[in-house]
Amino acid sequence: MATAEKPHRMLPLFRPVKGRSHPCPRRPGHPKRNQESNKPLQIWGWISRKAVYPVFRIRNVLQLLTVLAALFCLPEISFAEKIVVYSADYPPYQMVHNGKLTGVNTEIVRAIFHNSGIPFEIKYVPWSRAQKIVGDDTLKNSAIYCLGRNEQREQQYKWVGVYFYQKVSFLTLKNSGVRINSLDDVKKYVTGLVRGDIMNQQLKSQGYIGKHEIVSDDILNIKKLFKKRVQTIVTSLIAAKYIAKENGLEANQIEAQYDVATVGFNLALSKKTSDEIWSKLHVSLNILLENGTIEKIIDNWR
């Protein structure tokens, strides 16, 4: 017949000082105070057959409270380290207005981070540099947004998810004589490309881009289009018209000749960023998509 296991013997939390029935030291000046009472208290862990917990020496009540608070009030995850979030100047999605970083993408990403409770800082740098920084396997706690996702980039980042979609087209100037009815037609013309842009990379690798010129951002690309240094560019019509208007160019002269694809804007993290941070941001993104917050931000910029 099996016998019930005897309960583990548990020692008291406080071990009284020798010669004392109460574990706390007497107050200074107490008439019965002796040398033994000056010894510090010892907090004992629970001693059982299976484990012996360490002993801590406590010299006053304040230290005791501090230790107990540390034991019982530890947070599950600490986000003391700030996430640096990179993107590039790409109006109206990302831009600087009156000295403030703004734009529809920037406002969405800012809302995602605020909702997650993770501290962050947004920086605009050239697009190729942003990808290089966040794609570095040795770095952690960095993020990038307005990033298209493809097979080449799949293993470079920790993907949080898509927050917005845009249509990408071959754009030309009206009355330029350029006609693009298929991807094969593109080879006839000089195309303006942005360094590091996902659609530009794919079209070039598939052989649809002939003669071309590369610049660091869409602003320079659109200026080249108006100066007729290139005959077509690949970007969003909304973005191109906004940039043209902001730079004193005739926005209504730009037209879409051929739609290439609909591209999702992603938020992604550097590979060494913790899974806890990824999870917080992923949940935050889904909440804002479901409750309509992101759609409201987009509507404000239409």
PDB file of N, CA, C and O in Angstrom, residues 43 61 77 99 159 189 212 214:
ATOM      1  N   ILE A  43      17.305  36.437   5.883  1.00  0.00           N
ATOM      2  CA  ILE A  43      16.105  35.870   5.272  1.00  0.00           C
ATOM      3  C   ILE A  43      16.489  34.526   4.692  1.00  0.00           C
ATOM      4  O   ILE A  43      17.404  34.424   3.882  1.00  0.00           O
ATOM      5  N   VAL A  61      14.822  47.370   7.457  1.00  0.00           N
ATOM      6  CA  VAL A  61      13.498  47.128   6.881  1.00  0.00           C
ATOM      7  C   VAL A  61      13.423  47.626   5.445  1.00  0.00           C
ATOM      8  O   VAL A  61      12.803  47.000   4.587  1.00  0.00           O
ATOM      9  N   ILE A  77       8.364  41.805 -19.731  1.00  0.00           N
ATOM     10  CA  ILE A  77       9.238  42.244 -20.808  1.00  0.00           C
ATOM     11  C   ILE A  77       9.656  43.678 -20.531  1.00  0.00           C
ATOM     12  O   ILE A  77       8.841  44.498 -20.132  1.00  0.00           O
ATOM     13  N   GLY A  99       9.154  71.120 -40.317  1.00  0.00           N
ATOM     14  CA  GLY A  99      10.146  70.550 -39.415  1.00  0.00           C
ATOM     15  C   GLY A  99       9.744  69.252 -38.747  1.00  0.00           C
ATOM     16  O   GLY A  99      10.503  68.702 -37.945  1.00  0.00           O
ATOM     17  N   TRP A 159       9.545  40.282 -40.484  1.00  0.00           N
ATOM     18  CA  TRP A 159       8.413  41.016 -41.044  1.00  0.00           C
ATOM     19  C   TRP A 159       7.262  41.139 -40.047  1.00  0.00           C
ATOM     20  O   TRP A 159       6.743  40.138 -39.560  1.00  0.00           O
ATOM     21  N   TYR A 189      12.514  53.129 -74.213  1.00  0.00           N
ATOM     22  CA  TYR A 189      12.672  54.452 -73.612  1.00  0.00           C
ATOM     23  C   TYR A 189      13.695  54.439 -72.470  1.00  0.00           C
ATOM     24  O   TYR A 189      14.026  53.395 -71.907  1.00  0.00           O
ATOM     25  N   HIS A 212      18.687  53.227 -68.713  1.00  0.00           N
ATOM     26  CA  HIS A 212      18.082  53.810 -67.507  1.00  0.00           C
ATOM     27  C   HIS A 212      19.078  54.697 -66.764  1.00  0.00           C
ATOM     28  O   HIS A 212      20.286  54.623 -66.996  1.00  0.00           O
ATOM     29  N   ILE A 214      19.785  56.055 -62.607  1.00  0.00           N
ATOM     30  CA  ILE A 214      19.443  55.754 -61.213  1.00  0.00           C
ATOM     31  C   ILE A 214      19.677  56.983 -60.341  1.00  0.00           C
ATOM     32  O   ILE A 214      20.713  57.656 -60.445  1.00  0.00           O
TER      33      ILE A 214
END
